[in-house]
PDB file of C-alpha atoms in Angstrom:
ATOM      1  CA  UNK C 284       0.000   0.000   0.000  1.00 47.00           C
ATOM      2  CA  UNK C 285       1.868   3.212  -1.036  1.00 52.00           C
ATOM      3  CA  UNK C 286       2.354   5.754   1.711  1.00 54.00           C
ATOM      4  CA  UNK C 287       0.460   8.671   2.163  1.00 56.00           C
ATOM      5  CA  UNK C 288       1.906  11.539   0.985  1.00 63.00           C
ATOM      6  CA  UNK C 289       0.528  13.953   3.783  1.00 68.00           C
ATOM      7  CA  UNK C 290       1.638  16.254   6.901  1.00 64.00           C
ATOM      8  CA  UNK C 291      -0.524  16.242   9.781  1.00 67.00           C
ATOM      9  CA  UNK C 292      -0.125  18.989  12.229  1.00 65.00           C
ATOM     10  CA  UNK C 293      -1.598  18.835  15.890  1.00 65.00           C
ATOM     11  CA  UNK C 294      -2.377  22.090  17.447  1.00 65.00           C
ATOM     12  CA  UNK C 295      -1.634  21.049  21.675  1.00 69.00           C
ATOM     13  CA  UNK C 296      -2.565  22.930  24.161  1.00 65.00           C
ATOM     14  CA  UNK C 297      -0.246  23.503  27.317  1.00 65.00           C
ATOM     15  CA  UNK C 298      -2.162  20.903  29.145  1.00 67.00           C
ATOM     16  CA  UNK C 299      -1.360  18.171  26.456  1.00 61.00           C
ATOM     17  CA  UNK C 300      -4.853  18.645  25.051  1.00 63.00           C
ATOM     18  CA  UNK C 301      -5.660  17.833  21.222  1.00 61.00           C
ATOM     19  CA  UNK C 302      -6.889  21.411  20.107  1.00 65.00           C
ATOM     20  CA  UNK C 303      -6.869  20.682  16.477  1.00 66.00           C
ATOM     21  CA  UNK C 304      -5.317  18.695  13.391  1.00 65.00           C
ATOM     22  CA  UNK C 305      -4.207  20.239  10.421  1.00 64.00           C
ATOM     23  CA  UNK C 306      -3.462  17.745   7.314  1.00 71.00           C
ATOM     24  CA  UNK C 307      -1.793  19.305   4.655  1.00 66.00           C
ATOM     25  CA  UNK C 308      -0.405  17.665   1.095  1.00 75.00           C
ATOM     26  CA  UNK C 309       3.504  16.937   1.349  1.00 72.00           C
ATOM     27  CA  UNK C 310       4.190  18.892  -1.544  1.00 72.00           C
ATOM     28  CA  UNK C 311       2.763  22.291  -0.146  1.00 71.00           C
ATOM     29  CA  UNK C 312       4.881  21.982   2.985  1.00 71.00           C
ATOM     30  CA  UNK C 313       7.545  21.520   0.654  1.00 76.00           C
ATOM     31  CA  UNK C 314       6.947  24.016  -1.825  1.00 81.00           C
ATOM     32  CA  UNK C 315       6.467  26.815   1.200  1.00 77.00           C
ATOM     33  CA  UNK C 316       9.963  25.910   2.730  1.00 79.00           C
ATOM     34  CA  UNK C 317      11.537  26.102  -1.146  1.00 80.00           C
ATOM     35  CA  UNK C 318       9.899  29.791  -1.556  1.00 81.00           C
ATOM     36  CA  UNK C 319      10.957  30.696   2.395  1.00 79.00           C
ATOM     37  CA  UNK C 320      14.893  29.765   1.353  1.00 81.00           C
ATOM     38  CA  UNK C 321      14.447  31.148  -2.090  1.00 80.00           C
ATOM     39  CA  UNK C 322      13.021  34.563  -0.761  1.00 81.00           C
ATOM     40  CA  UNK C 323      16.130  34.255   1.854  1.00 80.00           C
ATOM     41  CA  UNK C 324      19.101  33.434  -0.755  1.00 80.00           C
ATOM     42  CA  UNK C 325      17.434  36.478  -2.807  1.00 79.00           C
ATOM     43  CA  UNK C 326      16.994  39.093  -0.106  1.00 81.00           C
ATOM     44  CA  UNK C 327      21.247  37.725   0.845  1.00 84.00           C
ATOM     45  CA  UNK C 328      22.007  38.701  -2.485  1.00 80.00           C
ATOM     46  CA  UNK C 329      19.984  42.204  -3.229  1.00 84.00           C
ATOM     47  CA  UNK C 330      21.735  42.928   0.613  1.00 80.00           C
ATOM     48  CA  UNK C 331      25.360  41.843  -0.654  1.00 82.00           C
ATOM     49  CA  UNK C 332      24.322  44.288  -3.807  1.00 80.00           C
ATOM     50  CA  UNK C 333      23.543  46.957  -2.040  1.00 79.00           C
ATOM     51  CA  UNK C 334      26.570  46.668  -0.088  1.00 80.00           C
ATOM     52  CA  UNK C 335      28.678  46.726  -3.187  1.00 83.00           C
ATOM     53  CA  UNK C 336      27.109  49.481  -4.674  1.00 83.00           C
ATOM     54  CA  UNK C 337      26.937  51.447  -1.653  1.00 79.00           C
ATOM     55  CA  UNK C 338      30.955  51.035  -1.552  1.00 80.00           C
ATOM     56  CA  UNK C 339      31.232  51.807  -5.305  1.00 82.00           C
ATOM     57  CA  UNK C 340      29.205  54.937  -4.514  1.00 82.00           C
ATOM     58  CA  UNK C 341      31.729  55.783  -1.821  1.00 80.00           C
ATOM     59  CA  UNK C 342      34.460  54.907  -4.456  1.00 82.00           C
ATOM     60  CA  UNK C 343      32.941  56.860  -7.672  1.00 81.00           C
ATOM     61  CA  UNK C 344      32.499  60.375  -5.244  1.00 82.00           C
ATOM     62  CA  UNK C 345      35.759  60.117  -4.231  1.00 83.00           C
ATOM     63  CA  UNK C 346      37.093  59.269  -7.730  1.00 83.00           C
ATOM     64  CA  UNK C 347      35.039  62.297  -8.727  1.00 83.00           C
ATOM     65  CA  UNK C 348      36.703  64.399  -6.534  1.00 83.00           C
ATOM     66  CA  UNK C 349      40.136  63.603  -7.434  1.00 83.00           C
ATOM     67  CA  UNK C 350      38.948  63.806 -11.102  1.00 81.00           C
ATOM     68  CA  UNK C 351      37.573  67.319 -10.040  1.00 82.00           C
ATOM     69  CA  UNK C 352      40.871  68.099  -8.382  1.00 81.00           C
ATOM     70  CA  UNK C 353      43.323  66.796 -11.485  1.00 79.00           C
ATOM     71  CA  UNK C 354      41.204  68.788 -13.921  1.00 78.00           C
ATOM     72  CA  UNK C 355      42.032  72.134 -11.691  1.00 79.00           C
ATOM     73  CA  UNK C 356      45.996  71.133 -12.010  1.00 77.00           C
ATOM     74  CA  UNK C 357      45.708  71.024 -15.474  1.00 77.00           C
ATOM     75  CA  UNK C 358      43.865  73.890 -15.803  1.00 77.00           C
ATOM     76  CA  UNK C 359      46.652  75.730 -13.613  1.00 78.00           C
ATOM     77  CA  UNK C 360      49.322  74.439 -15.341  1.00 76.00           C
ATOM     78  CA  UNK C 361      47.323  75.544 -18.566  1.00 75.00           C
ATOM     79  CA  UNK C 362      47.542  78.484 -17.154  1.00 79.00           C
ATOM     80  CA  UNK C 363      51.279  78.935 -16.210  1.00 78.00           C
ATOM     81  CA  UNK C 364      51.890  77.550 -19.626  1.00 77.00           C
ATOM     82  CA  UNK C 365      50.408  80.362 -20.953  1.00 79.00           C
ATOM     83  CA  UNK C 366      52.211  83.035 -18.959  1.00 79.00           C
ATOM     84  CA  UNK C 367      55.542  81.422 -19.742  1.00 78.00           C
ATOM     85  CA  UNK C 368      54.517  81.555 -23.953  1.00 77.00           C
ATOM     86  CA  UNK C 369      53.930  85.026 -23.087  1.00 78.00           C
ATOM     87  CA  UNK C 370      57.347  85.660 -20.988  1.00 77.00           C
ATOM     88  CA  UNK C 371      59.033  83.668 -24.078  1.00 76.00           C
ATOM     89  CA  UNK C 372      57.759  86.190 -26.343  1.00 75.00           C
ATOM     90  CA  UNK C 373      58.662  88.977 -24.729  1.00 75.00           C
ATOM     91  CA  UNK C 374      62.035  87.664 -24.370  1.00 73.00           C
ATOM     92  CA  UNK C 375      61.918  87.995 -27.975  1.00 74.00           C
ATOM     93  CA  UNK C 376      61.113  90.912 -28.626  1.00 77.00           C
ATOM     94  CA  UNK C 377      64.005  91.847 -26.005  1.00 74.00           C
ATOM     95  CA  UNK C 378      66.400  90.096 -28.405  1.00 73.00           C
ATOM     96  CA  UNK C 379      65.205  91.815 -31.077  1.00 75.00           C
ATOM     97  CA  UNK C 380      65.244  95.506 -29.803  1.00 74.00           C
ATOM     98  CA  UNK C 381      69.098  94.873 -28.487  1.00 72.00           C
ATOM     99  CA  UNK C 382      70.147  93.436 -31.635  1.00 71.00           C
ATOM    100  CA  UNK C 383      68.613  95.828 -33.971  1.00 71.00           C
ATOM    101  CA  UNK C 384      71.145  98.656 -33.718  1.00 63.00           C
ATOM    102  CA  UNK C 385      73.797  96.269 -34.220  1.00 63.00           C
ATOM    103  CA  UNK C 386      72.380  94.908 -37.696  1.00 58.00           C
ATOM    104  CA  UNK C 387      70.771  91.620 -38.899  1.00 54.00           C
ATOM    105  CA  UNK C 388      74.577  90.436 -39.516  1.00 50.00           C
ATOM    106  CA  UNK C 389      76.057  90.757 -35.768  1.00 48.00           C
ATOM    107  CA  UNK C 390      72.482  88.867 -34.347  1.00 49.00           C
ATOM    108  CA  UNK C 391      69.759  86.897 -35.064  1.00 48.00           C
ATOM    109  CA  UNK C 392      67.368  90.086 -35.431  1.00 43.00           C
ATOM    110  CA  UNK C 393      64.392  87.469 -36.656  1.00 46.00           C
ATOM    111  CA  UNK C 394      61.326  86.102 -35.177  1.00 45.00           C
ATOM    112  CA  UNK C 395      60.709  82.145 -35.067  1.00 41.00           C
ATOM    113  CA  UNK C 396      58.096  80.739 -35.380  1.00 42.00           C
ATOM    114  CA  UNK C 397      55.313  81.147 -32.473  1.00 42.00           C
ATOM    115  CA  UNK C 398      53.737  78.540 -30.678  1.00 40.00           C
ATOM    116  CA  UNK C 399      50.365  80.187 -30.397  1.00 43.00           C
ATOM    117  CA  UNK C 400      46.480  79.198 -31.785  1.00 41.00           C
ATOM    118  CA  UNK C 401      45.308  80.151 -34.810  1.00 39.00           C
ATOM    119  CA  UNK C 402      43.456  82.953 -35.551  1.00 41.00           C
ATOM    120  CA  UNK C 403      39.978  81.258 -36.730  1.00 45.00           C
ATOM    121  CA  UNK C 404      36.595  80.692 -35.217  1.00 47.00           C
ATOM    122  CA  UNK C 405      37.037  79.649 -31.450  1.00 45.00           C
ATOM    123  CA  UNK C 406      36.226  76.041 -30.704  1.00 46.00           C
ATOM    124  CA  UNK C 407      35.008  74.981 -27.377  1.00 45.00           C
ATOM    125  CA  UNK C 408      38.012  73.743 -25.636  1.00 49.00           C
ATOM    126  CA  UNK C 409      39.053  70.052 -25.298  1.00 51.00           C
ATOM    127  CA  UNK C 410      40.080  68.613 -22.216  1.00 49.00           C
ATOM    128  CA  UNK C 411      43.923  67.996 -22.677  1.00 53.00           C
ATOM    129  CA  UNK C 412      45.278  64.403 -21.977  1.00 60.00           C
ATOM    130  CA  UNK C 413      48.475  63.368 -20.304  1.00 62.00           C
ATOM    131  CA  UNK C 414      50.000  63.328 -23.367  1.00 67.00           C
ATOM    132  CA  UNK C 415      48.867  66.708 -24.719  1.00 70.00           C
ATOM    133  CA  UNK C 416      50.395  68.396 -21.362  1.00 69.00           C
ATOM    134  CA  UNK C 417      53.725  66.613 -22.007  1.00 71.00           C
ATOM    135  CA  UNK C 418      54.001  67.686 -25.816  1.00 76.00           C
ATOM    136  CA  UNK C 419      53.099  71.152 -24.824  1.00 73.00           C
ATOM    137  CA  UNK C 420      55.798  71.055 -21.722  1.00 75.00           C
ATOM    138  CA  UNK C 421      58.241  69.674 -24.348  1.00 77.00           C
ATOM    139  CA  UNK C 422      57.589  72.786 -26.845  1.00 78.00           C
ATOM    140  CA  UNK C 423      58.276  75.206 -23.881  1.00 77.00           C
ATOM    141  CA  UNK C 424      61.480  73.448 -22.782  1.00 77.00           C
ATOM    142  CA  UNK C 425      62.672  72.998 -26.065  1.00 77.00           C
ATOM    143  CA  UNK C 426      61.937  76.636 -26.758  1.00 77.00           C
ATOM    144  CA  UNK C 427      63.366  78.084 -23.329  1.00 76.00           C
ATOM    145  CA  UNK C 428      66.470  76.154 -24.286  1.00 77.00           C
ATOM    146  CA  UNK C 429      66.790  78.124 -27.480  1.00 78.00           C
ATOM    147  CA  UNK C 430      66.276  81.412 -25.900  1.00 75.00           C
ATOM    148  CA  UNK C 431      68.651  80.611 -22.872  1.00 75.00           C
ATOM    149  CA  UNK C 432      71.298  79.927 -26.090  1.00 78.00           C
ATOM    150  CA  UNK C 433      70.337  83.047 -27.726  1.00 77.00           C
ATOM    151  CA  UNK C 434      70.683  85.146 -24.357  1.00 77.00           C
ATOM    152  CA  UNK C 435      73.822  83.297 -23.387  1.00 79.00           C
ATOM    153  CA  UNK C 436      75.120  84.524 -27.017  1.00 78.00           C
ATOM    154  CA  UNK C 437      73.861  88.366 -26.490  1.00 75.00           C
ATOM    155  CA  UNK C 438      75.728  88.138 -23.166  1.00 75.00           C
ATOM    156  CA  UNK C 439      78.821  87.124 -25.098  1.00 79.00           C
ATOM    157  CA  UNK C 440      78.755  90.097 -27.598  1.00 75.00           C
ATOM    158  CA  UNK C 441      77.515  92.708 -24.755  1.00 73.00           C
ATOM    159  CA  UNK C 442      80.582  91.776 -23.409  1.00 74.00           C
ATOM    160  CA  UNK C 443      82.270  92.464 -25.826  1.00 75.00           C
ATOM    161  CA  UNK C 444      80.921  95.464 -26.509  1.00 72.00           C
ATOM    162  CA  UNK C 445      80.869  96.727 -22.890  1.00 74.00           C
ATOM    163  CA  UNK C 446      84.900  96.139 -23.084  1.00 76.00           C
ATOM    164  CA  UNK C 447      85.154  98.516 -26.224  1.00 75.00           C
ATOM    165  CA  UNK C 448      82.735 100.982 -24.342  1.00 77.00           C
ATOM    166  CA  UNK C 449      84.703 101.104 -21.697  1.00 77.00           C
ATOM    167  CA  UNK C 450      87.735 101.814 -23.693  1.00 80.00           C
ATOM    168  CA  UNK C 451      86.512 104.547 -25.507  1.00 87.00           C
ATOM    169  CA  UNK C 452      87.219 108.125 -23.604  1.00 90.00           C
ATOM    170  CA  UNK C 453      84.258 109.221 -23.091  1.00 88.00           C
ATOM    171  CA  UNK C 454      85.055 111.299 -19.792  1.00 90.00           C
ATOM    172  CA  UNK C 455      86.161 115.438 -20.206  1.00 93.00           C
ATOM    173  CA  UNK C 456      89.655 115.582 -19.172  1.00 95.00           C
ATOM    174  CA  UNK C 457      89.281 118.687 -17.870  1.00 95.00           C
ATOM    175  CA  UNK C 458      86.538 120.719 -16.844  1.00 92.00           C
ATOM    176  CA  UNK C 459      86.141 124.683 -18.061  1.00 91.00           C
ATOM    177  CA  UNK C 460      85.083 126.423 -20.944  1.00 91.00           C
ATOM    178  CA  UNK C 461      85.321 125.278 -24.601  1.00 91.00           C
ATOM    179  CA  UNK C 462      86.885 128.353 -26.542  1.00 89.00           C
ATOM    180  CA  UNK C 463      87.123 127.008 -29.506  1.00 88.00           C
ATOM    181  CA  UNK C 464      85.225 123.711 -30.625  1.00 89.00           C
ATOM    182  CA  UNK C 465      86.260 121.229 -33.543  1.00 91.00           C
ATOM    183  CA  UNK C 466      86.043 122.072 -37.328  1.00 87.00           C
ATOM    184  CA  UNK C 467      86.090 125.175 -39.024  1.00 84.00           C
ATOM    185  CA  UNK C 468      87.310 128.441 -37.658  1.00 80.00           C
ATOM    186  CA  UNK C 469      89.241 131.932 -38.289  1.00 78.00           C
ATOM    187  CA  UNK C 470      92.882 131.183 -37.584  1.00 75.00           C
ATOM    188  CA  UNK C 471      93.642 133.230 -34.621  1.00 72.00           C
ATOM    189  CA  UNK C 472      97.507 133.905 -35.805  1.00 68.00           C
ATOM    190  CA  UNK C 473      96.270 134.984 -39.589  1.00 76.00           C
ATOM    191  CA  UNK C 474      92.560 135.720 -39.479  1.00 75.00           C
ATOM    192  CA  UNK C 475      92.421 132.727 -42.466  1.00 81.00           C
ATOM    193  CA  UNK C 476      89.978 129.956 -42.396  1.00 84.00           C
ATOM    194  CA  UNK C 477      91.719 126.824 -40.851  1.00 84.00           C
ATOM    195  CA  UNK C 478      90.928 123.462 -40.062  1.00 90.00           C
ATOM    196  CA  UNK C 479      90.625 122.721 -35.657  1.00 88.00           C
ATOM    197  CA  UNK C 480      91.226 119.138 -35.037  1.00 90.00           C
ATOM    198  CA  UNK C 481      90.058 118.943 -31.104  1.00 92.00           C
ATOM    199  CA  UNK C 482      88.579 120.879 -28.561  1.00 92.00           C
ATOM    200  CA  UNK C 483      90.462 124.103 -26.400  1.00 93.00           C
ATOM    201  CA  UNK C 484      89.408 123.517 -23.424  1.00 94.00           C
ATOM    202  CA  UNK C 485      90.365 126.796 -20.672  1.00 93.00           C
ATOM    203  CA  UNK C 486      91.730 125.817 -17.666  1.00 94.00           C
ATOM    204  CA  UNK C 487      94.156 127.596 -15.260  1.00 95.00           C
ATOM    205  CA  UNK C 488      97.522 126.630 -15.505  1.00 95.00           C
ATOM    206  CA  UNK C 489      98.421 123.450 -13.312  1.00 95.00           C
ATOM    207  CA  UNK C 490      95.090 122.005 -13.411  1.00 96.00           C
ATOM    208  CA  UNK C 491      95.109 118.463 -13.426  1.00 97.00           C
ATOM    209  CA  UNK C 492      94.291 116.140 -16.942  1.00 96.00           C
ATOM    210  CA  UNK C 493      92.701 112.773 -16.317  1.00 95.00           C
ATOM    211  CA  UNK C 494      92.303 109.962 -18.370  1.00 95.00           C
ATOM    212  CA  UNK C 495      89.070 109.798 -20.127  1.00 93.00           C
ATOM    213  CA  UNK C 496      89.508 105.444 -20.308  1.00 92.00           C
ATOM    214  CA  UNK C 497      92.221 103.066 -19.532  1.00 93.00           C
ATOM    215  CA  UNK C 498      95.127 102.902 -22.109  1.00 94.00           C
ATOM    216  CA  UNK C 499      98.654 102.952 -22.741  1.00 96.00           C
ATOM    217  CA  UNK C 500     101.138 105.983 -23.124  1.00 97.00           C
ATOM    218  CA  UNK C 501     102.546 105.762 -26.798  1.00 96.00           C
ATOM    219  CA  UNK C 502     104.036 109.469 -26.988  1.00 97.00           C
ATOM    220  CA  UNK C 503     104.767 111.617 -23.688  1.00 96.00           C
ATOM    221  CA  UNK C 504     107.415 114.698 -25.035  1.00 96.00           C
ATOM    222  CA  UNK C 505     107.738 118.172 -26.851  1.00 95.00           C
ATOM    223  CA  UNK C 506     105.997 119.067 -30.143  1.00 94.00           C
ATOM    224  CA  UNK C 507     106.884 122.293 -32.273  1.00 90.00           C
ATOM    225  CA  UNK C 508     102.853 123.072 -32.389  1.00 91.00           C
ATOM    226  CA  UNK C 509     101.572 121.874 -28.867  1.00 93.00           C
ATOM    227  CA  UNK C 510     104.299 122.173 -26.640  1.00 94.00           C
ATOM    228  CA  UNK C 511     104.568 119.438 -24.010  1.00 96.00           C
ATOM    229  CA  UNK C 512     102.254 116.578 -25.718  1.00 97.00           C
ATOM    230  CA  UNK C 513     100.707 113.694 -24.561  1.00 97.00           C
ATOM    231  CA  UNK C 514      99.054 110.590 -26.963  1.00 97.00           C
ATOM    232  CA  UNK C 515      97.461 107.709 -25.292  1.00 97.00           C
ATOM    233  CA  UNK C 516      96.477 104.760 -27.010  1.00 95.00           C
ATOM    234  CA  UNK C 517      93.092 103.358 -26.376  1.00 93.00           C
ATOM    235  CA  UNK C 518      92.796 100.079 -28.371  1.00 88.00           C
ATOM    236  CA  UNK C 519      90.395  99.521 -31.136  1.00 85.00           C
ATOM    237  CA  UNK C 520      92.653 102.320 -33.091  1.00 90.00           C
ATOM    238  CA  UNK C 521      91.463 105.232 -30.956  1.00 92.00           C
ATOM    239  CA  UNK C 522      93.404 107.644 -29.497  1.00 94.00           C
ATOM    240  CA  UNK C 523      93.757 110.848 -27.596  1.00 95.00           C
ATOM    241  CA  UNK C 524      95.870 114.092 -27.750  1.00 96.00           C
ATOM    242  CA  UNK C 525      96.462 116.552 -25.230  1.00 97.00           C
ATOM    243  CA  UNK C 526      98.812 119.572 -25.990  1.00 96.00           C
ATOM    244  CA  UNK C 527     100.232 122.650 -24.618  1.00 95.00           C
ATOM    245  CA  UNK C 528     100.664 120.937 -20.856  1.00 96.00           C
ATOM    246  CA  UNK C 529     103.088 122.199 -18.698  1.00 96.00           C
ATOM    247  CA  UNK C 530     103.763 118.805 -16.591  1.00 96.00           C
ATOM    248  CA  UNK C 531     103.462 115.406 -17.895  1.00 96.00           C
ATOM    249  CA  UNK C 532     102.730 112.815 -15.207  1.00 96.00           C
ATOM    250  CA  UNK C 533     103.645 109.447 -16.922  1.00 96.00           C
ATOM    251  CA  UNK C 534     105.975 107.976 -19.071  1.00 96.00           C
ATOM    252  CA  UNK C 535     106.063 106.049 -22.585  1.00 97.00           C
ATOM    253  CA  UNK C 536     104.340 102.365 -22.178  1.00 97.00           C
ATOM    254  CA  UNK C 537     102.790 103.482 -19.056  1.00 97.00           C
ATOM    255  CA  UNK C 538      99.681 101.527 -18.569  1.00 96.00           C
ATOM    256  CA  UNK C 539      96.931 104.276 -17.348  1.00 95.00           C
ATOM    257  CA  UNK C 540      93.264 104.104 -15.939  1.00 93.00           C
ATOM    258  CA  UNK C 541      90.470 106.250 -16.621  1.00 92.00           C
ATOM    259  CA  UNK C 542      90.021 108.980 -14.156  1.00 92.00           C
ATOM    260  CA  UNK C 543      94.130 108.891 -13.684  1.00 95.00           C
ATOM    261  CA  UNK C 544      96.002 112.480 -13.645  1.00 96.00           C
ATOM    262  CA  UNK C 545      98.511 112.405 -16.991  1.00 96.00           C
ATOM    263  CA  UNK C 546      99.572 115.973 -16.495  1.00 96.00           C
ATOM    264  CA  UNK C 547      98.532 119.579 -15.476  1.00 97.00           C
ATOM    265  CA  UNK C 548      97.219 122.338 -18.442  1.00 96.00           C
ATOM    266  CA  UNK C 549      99.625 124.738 -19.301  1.00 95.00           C
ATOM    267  CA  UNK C 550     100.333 126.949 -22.113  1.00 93.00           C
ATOM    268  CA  UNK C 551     102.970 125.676 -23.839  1.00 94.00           C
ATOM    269  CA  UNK C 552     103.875 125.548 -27.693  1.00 91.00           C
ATOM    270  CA  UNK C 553     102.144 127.698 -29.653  1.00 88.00           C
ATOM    271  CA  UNK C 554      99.120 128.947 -27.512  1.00 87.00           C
ATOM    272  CA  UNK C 555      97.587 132.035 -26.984  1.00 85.00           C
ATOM    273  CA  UNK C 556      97.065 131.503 -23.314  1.00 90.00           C
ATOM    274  CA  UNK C 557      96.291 128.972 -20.730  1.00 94.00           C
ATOM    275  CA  UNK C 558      94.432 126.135 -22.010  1.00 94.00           C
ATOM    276  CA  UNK C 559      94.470 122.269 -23.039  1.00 95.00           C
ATOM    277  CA  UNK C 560      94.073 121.330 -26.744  1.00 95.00           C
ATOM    278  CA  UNK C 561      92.016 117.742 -26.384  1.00 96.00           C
ATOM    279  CA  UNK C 562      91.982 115.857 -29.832  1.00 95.00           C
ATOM    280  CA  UNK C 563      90.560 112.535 -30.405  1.00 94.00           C
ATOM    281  CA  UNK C 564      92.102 110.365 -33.231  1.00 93.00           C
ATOM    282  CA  UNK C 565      90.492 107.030 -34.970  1.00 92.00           C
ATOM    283  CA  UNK C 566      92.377 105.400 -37.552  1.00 91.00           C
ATOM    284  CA  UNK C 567      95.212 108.245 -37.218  1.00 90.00           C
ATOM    285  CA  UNK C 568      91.989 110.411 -38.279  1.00 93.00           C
ATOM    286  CA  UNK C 569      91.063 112.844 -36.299  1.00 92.00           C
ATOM    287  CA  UNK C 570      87.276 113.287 -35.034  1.00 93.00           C
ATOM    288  CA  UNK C 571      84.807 115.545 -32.767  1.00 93.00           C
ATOM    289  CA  UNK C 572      85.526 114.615 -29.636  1.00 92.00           C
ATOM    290  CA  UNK C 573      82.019 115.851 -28.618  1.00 90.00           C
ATOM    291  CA  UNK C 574      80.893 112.499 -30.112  1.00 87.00           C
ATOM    292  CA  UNK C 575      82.292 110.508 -27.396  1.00 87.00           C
ATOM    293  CA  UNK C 576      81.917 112.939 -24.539  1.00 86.00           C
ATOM    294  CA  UNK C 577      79.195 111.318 -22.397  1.00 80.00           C
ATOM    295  CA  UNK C 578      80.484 112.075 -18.917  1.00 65.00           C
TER     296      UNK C 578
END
């Protein structure tokens, strides 16, 4: 006889009294436990979910943040990018003022090419990648280097050039009156137009000449026209006079510095009173000494 496929259930009271008897098929009993562990594994696994999520959540906000905070660096460096094209190019320009005098053939009086946009319809800007930032950086450093070599160059001819300014006597060796300036004038011996080579320059007699820029003594004696004479020999074929002096202070292939006393004014040779003729010479040429008189 096959067995009965049922589930009785007594209801007892405390007492051990029969309240009631439930029968109920074997397959409901089981089919309620399967949907109680069923509905259990589920609600385990939407819990475990929301866990995960819940720490994703936690994850993505902070990622956020940190995406939020990269994406101000790169706007910053942007930024300083921008200010050092602009520094570059005003380096430039620099360049080019200080090398203009000088001519295109003594410097590289020429503008390379820029590194800046277009000039067409703004576009809504992308957001740079890694590798945008790093060409960009390489530009600039690449650039920088270039104008570090260019200034390193200008620093080599400025001093140069600072060396030849410095030789050039461009101090008054005395101080007083100019009586008669260079060029054209009426002779004062003949009344005749003559030619004046330098300055005259009154000063009392026995006031001290000073070098107008370091040199070397080439002539230090007498001279039928200027009396006690003086030549000093600059470098770069310049040179200076002084005539009519009635001391000389150094010697032949005495090495001199500017501001130096050479000798003391006199009126020597032929003069028509006290005074110190002051001639410049380039090239055994003479020229207006006014031209280099800047102190």
């Amino acid at each position: 006889m096959p067995a009965r496929r049922e589930v009785n259930l007594l209801v007892v009271h405390g007492d051990g009294r029969r309240i009631a008897r439930l029968t109920l098929p074997r397959w409901l009993i089981l089919t309620v436990l399967g949907l109680f562990l069923a509905v259990s594994a589920s609600v385990t696994v939407i819990y475990k979910d929301y866990l995960t999520l819940r720490s994703q959540r936690a994850s993505f906000n902070e990622l956020t943040a940190r995406v939020a905070e990269q994406q101000g660096a790169i706007d910053a460096s942007q930024s300083k990018m921008r200010e050092i094209r602009a520094e570059i190019d005003g380096w430039r320009d620099l360049h080019i003022k200080i090398w203009e005098p000088f001519g295109p053939e003594d410097g590289s009086a020429k503008r390379v090419t820029g590194i800046g946009g277009g000039t067409g319809p703004a576009r809504a800007p992308e957001t740079p990648d890694r590798a945008a930032i790093g060409d960009e950086l390489e530009r600039l450093t690449g650039i920088v280097k270039e104008e570090g070599d260019n200034l390193r160059a200008l620093d080599r001819f400025l001093g140069r050039a600072t060396r030849v300014l410095a030789a050039l006597p461009s101090r008054w060796p005395v101080r007083g009156q100019v009586n008669s300036g260079y060029g054209g004038r009426t002779s004062p011996w003949s009344a005749k137009s003559e030619f004046h080579s330098g300055l005259d320059i009154g000063a009392p007699v026995g006031t001290p000449v000073k070098s107008p820029a370091p040199g070397t003594v080439v002539f230090a004696g007498v001279n039928a026209e200027y009396g006690q004479m003086l030549i000093i020999e600059h470098g770069n074929e310049t040179k200076s006079l002084y005539g009519h002096l009635s001391r000389l202070s150094v010697a032949v292939n005495q090495k001199v510095q500017r501001g130096d006393v050479v000798a003391l004014t006199g009126n020597t040779g032929r003069s028509s009173g006290p005074h110190l003729h002051y001639e410049i010479q380039v090239k055994g040429q003479s020229v207006n000494p006014t031209s280099y008189l800047w102190e």
